[in-house]
Coordinates of C-alpha atoms in Angstrom, one line a residue:
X1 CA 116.4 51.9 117.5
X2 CA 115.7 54.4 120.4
X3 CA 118.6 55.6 122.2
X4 CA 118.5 54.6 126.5
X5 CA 118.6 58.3 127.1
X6 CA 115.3 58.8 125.1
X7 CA 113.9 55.2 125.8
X8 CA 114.2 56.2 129.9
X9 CA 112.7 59.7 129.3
X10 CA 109.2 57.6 127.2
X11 CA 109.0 55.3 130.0
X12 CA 109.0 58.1 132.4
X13 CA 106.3 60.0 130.5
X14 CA 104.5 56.6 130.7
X15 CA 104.5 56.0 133.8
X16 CA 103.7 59.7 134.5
X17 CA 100.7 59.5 132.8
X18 CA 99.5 56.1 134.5
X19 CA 99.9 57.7 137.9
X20 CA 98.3 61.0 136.7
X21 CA 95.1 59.5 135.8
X22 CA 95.4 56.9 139.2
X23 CA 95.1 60.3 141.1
X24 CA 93.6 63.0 139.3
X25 CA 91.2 61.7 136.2
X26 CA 89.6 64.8 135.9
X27 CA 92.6 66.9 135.1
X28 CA 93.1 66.3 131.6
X29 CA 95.1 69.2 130.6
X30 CA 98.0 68.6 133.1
X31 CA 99.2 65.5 131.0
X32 CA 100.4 67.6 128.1
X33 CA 103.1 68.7 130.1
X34 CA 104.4 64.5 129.6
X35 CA 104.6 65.0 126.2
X36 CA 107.6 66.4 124.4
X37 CA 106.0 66.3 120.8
X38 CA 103.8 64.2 118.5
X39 CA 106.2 60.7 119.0
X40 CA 105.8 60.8 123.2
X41 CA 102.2 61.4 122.5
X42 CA 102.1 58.4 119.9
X43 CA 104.0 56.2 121.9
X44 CA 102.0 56.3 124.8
X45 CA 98.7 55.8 123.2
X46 CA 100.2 52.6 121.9
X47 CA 101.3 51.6 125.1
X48 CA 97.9 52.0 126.2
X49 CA 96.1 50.6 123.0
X50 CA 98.0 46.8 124.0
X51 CA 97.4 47.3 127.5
X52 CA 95.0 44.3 128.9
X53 CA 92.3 45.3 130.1
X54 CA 91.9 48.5 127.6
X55 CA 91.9 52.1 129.7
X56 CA 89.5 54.3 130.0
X57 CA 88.3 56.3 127.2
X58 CA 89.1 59.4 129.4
X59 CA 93.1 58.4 128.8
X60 CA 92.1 57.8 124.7
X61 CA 90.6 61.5 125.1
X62 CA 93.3 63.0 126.8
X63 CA 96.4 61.9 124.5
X64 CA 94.2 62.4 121.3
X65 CA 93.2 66.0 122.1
X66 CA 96.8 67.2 123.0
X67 CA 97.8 65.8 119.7
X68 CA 95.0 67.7 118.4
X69 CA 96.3 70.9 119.9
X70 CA 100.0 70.4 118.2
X71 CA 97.9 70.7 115.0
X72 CA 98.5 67.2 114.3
X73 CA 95.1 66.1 113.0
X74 CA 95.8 63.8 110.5
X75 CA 97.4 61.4 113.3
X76 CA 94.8 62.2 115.3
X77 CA 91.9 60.6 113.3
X78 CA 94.4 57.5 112.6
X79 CA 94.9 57.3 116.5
X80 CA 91.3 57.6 116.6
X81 CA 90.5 54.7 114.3
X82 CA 93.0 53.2 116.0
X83 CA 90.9 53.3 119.1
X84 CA 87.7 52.0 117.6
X85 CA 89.0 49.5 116.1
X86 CA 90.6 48.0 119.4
X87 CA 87.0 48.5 120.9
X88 CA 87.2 51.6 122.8
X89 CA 83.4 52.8 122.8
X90 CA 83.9 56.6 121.7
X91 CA 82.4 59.2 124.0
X92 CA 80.7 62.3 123.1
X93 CA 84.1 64.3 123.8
X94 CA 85.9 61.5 121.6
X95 CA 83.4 62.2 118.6
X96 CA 83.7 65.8 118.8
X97 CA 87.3 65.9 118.6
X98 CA 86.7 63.6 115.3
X99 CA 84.8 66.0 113.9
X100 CA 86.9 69.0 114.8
X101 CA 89.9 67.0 112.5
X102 CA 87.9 66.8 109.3
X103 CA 86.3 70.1 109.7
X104 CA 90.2 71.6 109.7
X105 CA 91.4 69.6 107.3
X106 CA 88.2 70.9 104.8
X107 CA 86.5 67.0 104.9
X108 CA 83.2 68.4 106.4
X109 CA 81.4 65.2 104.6
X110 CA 83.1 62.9 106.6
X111 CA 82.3 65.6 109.8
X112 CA 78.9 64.8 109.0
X113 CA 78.9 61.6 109.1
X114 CA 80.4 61.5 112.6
X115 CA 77.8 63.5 113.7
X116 CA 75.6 61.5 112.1
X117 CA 77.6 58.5 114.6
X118 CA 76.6 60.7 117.5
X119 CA 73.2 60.8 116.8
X120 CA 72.7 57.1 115.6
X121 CA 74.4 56.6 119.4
X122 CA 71.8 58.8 121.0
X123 CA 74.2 61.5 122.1
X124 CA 72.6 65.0 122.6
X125 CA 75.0 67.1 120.5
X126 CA 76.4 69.3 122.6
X127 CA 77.4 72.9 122.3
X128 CA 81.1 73.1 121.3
X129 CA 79.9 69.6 118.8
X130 CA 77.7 72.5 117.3
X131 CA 80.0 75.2 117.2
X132 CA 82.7 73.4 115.9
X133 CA 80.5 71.9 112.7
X134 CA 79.4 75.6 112.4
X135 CA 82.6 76.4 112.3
X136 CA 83.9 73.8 109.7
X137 CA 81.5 75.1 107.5
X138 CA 82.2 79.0 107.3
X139 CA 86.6 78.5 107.6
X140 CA 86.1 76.4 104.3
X141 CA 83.6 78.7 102.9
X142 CA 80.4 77.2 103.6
X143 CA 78.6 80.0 105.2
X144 CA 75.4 79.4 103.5
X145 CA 75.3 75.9 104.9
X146 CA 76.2 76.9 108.1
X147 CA 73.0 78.9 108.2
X148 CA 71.1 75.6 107.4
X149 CA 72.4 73.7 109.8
X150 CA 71.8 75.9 112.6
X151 CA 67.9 76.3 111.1
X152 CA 67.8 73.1 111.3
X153 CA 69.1 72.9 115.2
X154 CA 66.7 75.5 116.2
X155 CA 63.9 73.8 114.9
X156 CA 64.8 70.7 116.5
X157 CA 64.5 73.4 119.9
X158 CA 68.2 72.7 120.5
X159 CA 69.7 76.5 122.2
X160 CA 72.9 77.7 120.8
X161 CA 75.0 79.1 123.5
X162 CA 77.0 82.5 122.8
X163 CA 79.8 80.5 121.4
X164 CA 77.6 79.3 118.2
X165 CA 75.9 82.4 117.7
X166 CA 79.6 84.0 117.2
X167 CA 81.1 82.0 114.9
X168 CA 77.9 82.5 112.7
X169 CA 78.2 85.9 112.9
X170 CA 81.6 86.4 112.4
X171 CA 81.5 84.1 109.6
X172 CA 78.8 86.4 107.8
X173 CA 80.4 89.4 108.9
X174 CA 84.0 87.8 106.3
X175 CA 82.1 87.7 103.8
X176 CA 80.3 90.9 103.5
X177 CA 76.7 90.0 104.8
X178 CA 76.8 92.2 107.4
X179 CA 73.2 92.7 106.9
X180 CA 72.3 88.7 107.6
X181 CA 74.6 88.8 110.4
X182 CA 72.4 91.4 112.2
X183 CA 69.5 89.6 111.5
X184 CA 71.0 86.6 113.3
X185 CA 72.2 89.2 116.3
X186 CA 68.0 90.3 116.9
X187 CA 67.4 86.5 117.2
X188 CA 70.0 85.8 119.2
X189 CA 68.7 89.3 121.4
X190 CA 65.3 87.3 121.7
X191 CA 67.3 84.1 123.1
X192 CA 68.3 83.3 126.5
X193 CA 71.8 84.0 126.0
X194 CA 72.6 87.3 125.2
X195 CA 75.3 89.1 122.7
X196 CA 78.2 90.4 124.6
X197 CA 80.3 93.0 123.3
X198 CA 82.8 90.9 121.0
X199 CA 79.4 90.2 119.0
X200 CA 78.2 93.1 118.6
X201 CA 81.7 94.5 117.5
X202 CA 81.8 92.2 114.8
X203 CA 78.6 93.5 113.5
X204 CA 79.9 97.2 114.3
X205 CA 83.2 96.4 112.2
X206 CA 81.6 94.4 109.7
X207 CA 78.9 97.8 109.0
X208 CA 81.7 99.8 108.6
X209 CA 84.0 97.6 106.3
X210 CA 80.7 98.1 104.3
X211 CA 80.8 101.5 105.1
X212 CA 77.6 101.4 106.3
X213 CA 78.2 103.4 109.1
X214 CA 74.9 105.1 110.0
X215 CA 73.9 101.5 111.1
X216 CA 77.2 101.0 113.0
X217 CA 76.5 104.4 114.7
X218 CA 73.1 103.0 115.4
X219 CA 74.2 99.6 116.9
X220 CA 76.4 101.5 118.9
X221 CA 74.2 104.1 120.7
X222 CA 71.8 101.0 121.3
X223 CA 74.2 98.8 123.1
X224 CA 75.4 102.1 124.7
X225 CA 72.0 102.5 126.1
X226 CA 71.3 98.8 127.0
X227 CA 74.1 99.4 129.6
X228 CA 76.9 97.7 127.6
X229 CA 80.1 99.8 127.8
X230 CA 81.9 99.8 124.7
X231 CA 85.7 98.9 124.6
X232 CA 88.6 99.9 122.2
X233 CA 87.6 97.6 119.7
X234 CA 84.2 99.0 119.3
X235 CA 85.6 102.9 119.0
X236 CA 88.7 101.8 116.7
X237 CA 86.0 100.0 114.2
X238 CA 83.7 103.0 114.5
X239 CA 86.6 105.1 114.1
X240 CA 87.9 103.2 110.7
X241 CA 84.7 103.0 109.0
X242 CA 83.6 106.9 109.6
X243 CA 87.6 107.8 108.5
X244 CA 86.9 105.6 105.0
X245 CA 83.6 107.8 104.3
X246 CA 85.5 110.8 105.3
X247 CA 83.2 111.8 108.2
X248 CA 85.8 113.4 110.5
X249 CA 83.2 115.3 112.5
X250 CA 82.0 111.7 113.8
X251 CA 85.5 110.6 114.2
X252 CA 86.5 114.0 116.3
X253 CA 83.3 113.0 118.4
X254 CA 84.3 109.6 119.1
X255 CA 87.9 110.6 120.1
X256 CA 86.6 112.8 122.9
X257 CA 84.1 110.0 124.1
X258 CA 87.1 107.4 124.5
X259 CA 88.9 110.1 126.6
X260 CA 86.2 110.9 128.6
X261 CA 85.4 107.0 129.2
X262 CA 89.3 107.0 129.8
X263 CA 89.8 104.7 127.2
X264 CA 92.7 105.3 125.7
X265 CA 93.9 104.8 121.8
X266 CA 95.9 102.2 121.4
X267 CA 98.6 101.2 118.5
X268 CA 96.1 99.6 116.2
X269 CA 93.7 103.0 116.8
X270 CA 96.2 105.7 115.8
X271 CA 97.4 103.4 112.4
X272 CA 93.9 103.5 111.4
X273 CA 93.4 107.3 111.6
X274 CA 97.2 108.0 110.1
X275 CA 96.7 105.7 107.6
X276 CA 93.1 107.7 106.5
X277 CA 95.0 110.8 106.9
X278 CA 97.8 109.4 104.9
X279 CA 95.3 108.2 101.9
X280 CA 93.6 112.0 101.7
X281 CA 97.2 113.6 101.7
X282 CA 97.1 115.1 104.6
X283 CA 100.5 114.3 105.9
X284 CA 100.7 117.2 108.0
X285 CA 97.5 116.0 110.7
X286 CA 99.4 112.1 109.9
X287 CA 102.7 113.6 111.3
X288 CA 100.9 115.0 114.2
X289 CA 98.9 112.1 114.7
X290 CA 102.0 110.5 114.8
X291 CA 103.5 112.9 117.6
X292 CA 100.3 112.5 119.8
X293 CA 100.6 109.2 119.5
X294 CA 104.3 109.1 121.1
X295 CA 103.3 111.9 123.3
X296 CA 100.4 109.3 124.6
X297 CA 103.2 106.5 125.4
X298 CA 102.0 104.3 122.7
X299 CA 105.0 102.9 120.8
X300 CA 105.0 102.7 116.7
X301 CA 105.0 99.8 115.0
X302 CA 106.1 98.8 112.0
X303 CA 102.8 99.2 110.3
X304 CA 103.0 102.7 111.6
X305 CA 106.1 103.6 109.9
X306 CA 105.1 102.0 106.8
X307 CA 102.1 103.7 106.5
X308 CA 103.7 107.1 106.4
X309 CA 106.2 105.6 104.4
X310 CA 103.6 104.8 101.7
X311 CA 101.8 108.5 102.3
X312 CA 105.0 110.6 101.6
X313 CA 106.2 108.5 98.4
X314 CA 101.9 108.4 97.4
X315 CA 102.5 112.1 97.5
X316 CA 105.5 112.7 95.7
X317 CA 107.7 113.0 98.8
X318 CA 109.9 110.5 98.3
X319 CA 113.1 112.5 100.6
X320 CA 110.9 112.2 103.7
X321 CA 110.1 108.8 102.9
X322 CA 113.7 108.0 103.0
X323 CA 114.0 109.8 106.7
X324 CA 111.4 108.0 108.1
X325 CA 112.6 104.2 106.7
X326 CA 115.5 105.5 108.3
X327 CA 114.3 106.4 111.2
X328 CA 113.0 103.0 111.9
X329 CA 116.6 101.2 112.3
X330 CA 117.1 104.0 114.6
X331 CA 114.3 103.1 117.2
X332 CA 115.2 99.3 116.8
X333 CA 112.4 98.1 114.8
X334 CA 113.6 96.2 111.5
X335 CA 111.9 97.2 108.2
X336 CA 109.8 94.3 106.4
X337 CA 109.1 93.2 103.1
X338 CA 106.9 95.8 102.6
X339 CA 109.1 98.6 104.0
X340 CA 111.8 98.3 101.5
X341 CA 108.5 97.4 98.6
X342 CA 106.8 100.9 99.9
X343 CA 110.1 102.7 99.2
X344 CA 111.6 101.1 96.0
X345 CA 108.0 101.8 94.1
X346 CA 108.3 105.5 95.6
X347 CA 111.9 105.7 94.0
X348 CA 110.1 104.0 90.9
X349 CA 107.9 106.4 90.1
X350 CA 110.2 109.4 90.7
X351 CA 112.4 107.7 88.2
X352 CA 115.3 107.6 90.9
X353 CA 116.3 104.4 90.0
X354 CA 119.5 103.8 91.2
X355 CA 118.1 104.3 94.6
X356 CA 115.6 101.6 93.8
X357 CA 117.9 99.1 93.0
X358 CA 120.2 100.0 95.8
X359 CA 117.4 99.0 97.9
X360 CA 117.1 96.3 96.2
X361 CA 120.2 94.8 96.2
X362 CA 120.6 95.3 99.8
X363 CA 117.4 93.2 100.6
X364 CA 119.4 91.0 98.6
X365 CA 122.5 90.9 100.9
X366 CA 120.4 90.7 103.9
X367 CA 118.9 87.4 102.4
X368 CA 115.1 88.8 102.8
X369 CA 112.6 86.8 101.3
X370 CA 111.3 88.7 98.1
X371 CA 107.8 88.5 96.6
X372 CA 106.5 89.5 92.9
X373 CA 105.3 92.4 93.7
X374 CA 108.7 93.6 94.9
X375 CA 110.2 92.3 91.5
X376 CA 106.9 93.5 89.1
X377 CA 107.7 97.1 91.1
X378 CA 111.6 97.1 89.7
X379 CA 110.7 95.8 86.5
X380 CA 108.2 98.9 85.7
X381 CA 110.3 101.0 87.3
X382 CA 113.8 99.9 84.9
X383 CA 111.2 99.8 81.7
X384 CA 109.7 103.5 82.5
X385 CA 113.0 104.5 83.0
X386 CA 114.4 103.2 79.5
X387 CA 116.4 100.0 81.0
X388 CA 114.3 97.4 79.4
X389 CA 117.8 95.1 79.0
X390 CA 118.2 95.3 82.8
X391 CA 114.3 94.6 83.4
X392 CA 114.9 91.3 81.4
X393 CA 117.7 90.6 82.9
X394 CA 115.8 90.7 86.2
X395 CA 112.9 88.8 84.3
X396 CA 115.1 86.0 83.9
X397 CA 116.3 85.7 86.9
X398 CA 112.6 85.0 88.6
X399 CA 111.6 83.1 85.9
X400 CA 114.5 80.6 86.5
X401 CA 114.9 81.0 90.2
X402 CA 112.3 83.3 92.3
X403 CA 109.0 83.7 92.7
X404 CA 106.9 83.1 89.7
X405 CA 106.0 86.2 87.5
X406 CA 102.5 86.9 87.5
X407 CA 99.7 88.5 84.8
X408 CA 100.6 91.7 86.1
X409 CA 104.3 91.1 85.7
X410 CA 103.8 90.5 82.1
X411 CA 101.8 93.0 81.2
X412 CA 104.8 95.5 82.3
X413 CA 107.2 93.7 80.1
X414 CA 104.7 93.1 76.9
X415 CA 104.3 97.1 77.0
X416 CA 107.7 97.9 77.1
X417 CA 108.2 95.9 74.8
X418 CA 105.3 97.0 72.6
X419 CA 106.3 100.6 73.5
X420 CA 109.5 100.8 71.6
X421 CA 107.7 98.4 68.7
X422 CA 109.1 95.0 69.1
X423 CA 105.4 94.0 68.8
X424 CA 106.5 90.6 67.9
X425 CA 108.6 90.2 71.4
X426 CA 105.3 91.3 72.7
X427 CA 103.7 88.1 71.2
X428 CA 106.5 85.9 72.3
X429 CA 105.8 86.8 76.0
X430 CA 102.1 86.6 75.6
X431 CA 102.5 82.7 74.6
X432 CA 104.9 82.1 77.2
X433 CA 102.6 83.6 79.9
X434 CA 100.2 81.4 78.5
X435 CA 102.4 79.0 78.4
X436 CA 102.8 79.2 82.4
X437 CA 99.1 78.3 82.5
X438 CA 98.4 82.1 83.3
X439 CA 95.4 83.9 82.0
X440 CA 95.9 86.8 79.8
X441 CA 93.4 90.4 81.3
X442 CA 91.5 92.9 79.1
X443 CA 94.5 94.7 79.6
X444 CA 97.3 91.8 78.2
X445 CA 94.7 92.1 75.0
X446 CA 94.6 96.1 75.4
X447 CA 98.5 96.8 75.4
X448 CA 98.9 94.3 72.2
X449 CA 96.1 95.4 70.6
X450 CA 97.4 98.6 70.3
X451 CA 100.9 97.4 69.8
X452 CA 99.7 96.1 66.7
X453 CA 97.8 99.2 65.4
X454 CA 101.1 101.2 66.0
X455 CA 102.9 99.1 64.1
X456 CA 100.0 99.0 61.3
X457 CA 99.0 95.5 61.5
X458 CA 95.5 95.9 61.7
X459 CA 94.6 92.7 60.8
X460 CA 96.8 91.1 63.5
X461 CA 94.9 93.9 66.0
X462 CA 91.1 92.7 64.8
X463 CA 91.9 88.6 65.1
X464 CA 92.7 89.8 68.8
X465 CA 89.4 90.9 69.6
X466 CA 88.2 87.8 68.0
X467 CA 90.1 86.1 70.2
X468 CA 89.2 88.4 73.3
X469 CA 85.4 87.9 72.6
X470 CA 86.0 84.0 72.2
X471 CA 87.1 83.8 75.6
X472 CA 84.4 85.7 77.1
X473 CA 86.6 88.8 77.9
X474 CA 84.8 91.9 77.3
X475 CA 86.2 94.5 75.1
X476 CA 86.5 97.8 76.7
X477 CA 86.5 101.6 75.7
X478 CA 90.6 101.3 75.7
X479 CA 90.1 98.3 73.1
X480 CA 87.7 99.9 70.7
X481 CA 89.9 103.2 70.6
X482 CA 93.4 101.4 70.1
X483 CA 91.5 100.3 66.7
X484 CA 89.5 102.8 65.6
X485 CA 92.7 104.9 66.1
X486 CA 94.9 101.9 63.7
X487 CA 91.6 101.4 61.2
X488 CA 91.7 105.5 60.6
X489 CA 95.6 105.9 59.9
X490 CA 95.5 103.6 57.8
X491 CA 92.9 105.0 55.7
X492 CA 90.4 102.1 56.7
X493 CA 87.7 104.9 58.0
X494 CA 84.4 102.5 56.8
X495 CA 85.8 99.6 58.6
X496 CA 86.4 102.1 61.7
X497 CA 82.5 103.1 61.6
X498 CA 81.0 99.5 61.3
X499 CA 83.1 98.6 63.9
X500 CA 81.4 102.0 65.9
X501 CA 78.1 100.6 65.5
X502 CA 79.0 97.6 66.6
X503 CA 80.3 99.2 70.0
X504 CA 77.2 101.4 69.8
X505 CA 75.0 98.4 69.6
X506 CA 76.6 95.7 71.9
X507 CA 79.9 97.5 73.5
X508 CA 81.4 99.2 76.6
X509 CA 79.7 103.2 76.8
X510 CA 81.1 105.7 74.0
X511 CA 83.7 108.1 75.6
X512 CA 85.1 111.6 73.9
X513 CA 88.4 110.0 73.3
X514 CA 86.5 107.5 70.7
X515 CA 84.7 110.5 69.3
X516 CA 87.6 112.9 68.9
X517 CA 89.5 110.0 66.6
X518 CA 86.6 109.4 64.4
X519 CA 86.0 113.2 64.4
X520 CA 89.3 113.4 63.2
X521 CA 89.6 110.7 61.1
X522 CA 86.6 111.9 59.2
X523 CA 87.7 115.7 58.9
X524 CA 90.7 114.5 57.2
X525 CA 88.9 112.2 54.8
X526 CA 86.8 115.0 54.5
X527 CA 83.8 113.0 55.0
X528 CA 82.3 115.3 58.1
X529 CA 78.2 114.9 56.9

């Protein structure tokens, strides 16, 4: 039963609402502020729903699409039945908002056949009815389809607005068809509406994500000359892309255009060109990228500080690392995740690992949440480092009570384990991943493949590759070498060469390391014709 203090505070909302839409019908949006969540929103639309006559679908409209907005859209479409049900004739706005539910909960066949309701009702599908189908379609990866539907619109002469052209676009431009996405942007040029520079910087960003950034350059000097001024988004796109290809005379160039436009860098701008200098090793131009930055009032970030983090431990520099992570409780911004993940691997591979799990242990204490690839990081490091026991240890604990181990946590342990011979621990490991309903890599095969030829148990070693080709995993050079190396020490040299023309026939290309162990192998045997 309600409380009186929350009882008074619905009827108020009620009655708010009743005298809203008395006064000022067209003012939808004010009546969110009489909701104070999802129940004062459901409440009142049953209040309304056993009113006598029945309201206005306007009132239906408003209380649906505010629950709509608290991401609620599972009650929505109930309320919505609800409403049909009762009689309410549903209005264009009313459908749309149906259709907006099912497209974000993924049901884009029951979207349809809503729309299908608005045509069977003679409704001209408007605009944002469009865009929001459109959109459906490419958020739950249905970009193709998307592109049919709006062939289909055009034919039927209906004009998209800018709206629907760029959520096309944009959903082109995630998945790499950057190319398709242009083609869309010359219709569109040929259109009434026109692009405006947020579409064209998705086609600008989505060039050089493919790093083709001739035709980025391109796009860019046309909409230039078209009398379209470019913004920060445009240069920091143009910027990324031509840093990836390492083009630094364009990115120089572009630099001194944004100053001159007096556009200035912001954060997102200067992470993108430390980060490329950080990934060539040039930490020196990141540091002073870093300084100019600072020197230009723009204030680091986190992803800043992690990615010179990640340059100096790439790099061997694991010391100045330390400084910087350091240096970011100093300014006041708390490390992440990925801050403490950036520095343990550093520590990792200098084999400092105390260090490592003193990190550790303190993202521990300060209850962060931790991920697998924080934990698959340790457990390489302690296995590299000789502390297999601990790296079980640590093993164990996820596997009862973390986040679940994945492939590539594994495949660290079934190498150190293979490493100092305990082959058959390997195995054990191997099933349980299985097990886990995980799917063993080339490289699971690889490391026990040649676990086994260490250990001499060839015939162990070749019902693997059975296995691997059985399962449609491709055998590569690492594969074939790990037993032509086991066939040849153990004196099996004719097996080793018909299993060499069967690489040479059907397998991954012949590399030296695969001739210098049947070139040594043979010598030995004495068989070098």
């Amino acid at each position: 039963m309600l409380c009186i203090a929350t009882t008074t505070r619905l009827r108020y909302a009620f009655h708010k609402f009743l005298r809203f839409f008395s006064h000022c019908p067209k003012q939808n949006a004010k009546i969110l502020s009489s909701f104070n969540g999802i129940d004062d929103a459901v409440t009142l639309f049953n209040h309304l729903i056993n009113m006598q006559p029945l309201p206005s679908v306007i009132q239906f409209n408003t209380i649906i699409g505010s629950v709509v907005k608290m991401k609620h859209c599972p009650v929505a479409i109930s309320l919505l039945k609800q409403m049909v049900f009762k009689g309410v004739t549903p209005s264009i706005f009313t459908l749309s908002i149906w259709i907006n539910c099912y497209c974000h909960l993924g049901e884009m066949g029951f979207a349809f056949s809503v729309l299908g309701i608005v045509l069977k009702r003679g409704y001209q599908p408007n605009n944002i009815t469009l865009t929001t189908v459109m959109k459906g379609l490419c958020i739950n990866g249905e970009v193709q389809k998307a592109m049919d539907f709006h062939d289909n619109v055009a034919a039927q002469g209906m004009l998209l607005d800018e709206v629907c052209y760029g959520t096309l676009i944009n959903g082109l431009c995630k998945i790499g068809r950057s190319i398709d996405a242009f083609q869309l942007l010359q219709e569109m040029e040929g259109q009434v509406v026109k692009p405006n520079i947020v579409i064209y910087n998705m086609i600008i960003d989505s060039f050089c994500k493919d790093e083709l950034t001739c035709k980025a350059r391109d796009l860019y000097l046309k909409i230039v000359d078209m009398g379209i001024d470019p913004d920060i988004l445009t240069y920091t796109s143009l910027i990324r892309g031509f840093c990836r290809t390492g083009q630094w005379g364009e990115v120089k160039q572009l630099m001194c255009e944004m100053v001159n436009k007096n556009i200035n860098p912001n954060v997102y701008t200067f992470n993108v060109l430390i980060d490329a200098f950080c990934r060539k090793g040039k930490m020196i131009e990141a540091q002073g990228m870093f300084n100019l930055m600072v020197k230009r009032g723009q204030q680091p970030d986190i992803v800043t500080f992690n990615t010179l983090i990640s340059g100096h431990c790439l790099h061997g520099n694991v010391l100045e690392a330390r400084k910087l992570f350091d240096t970011v409780f100093e300014r006041g911004i708390l490390p992440d995740v990925w801050s403490y993940t950036i520095l343990i691997i550093g520590y990792c591979k200098c084999k400092r690992i105390d260090e490592a799990v003193s990190l550790f242990n303190e993202m521990r204490c300060k209850n962060m949440v931790l991920d697998i690839v924080l934990y698959s990081s340790l457990i390489d490091g302690l296995c590299k480092s000789g502390r297999i026991s601990y790296a079980w240890e640590l093993f164990s604990t996820i596997n009862n009570d973390g986040p679940p181990p994945n492939v590539i946590t594994y495949n660290i342990l079934i190498d150190a384990f293979c490493k100092i011979q305990d082959i058959d621990m390997g195995i054990e490991l191997f099933k349980l991943m299985c097990g886990k309903g995980l799917t063993p890599t080339v490289l699971t095969y690889n490391i026990l493949i040649n676990g086994y030829c260490k250990s001499k148990r060839i015939r162990e070693a070749m019902n693997l590759l059975s296995v691997m080709q059985s399962k449609n995993l491709a055998p590569d050079s690492i594969t074939y070498n790990s037993l032509f190396d086991g066939l040849c020490k153990s004196g099996r040299i004719s097996d080793a060469w018909e299993l060499f023309k069967v690489m040479h026939v059907g397998g991954p290309p012949v590399d030296v390391a695969t001739y210098n162990v049947l070139l040594d192998a043979f010598c030995k045997a004495q068989d070098v014709a």
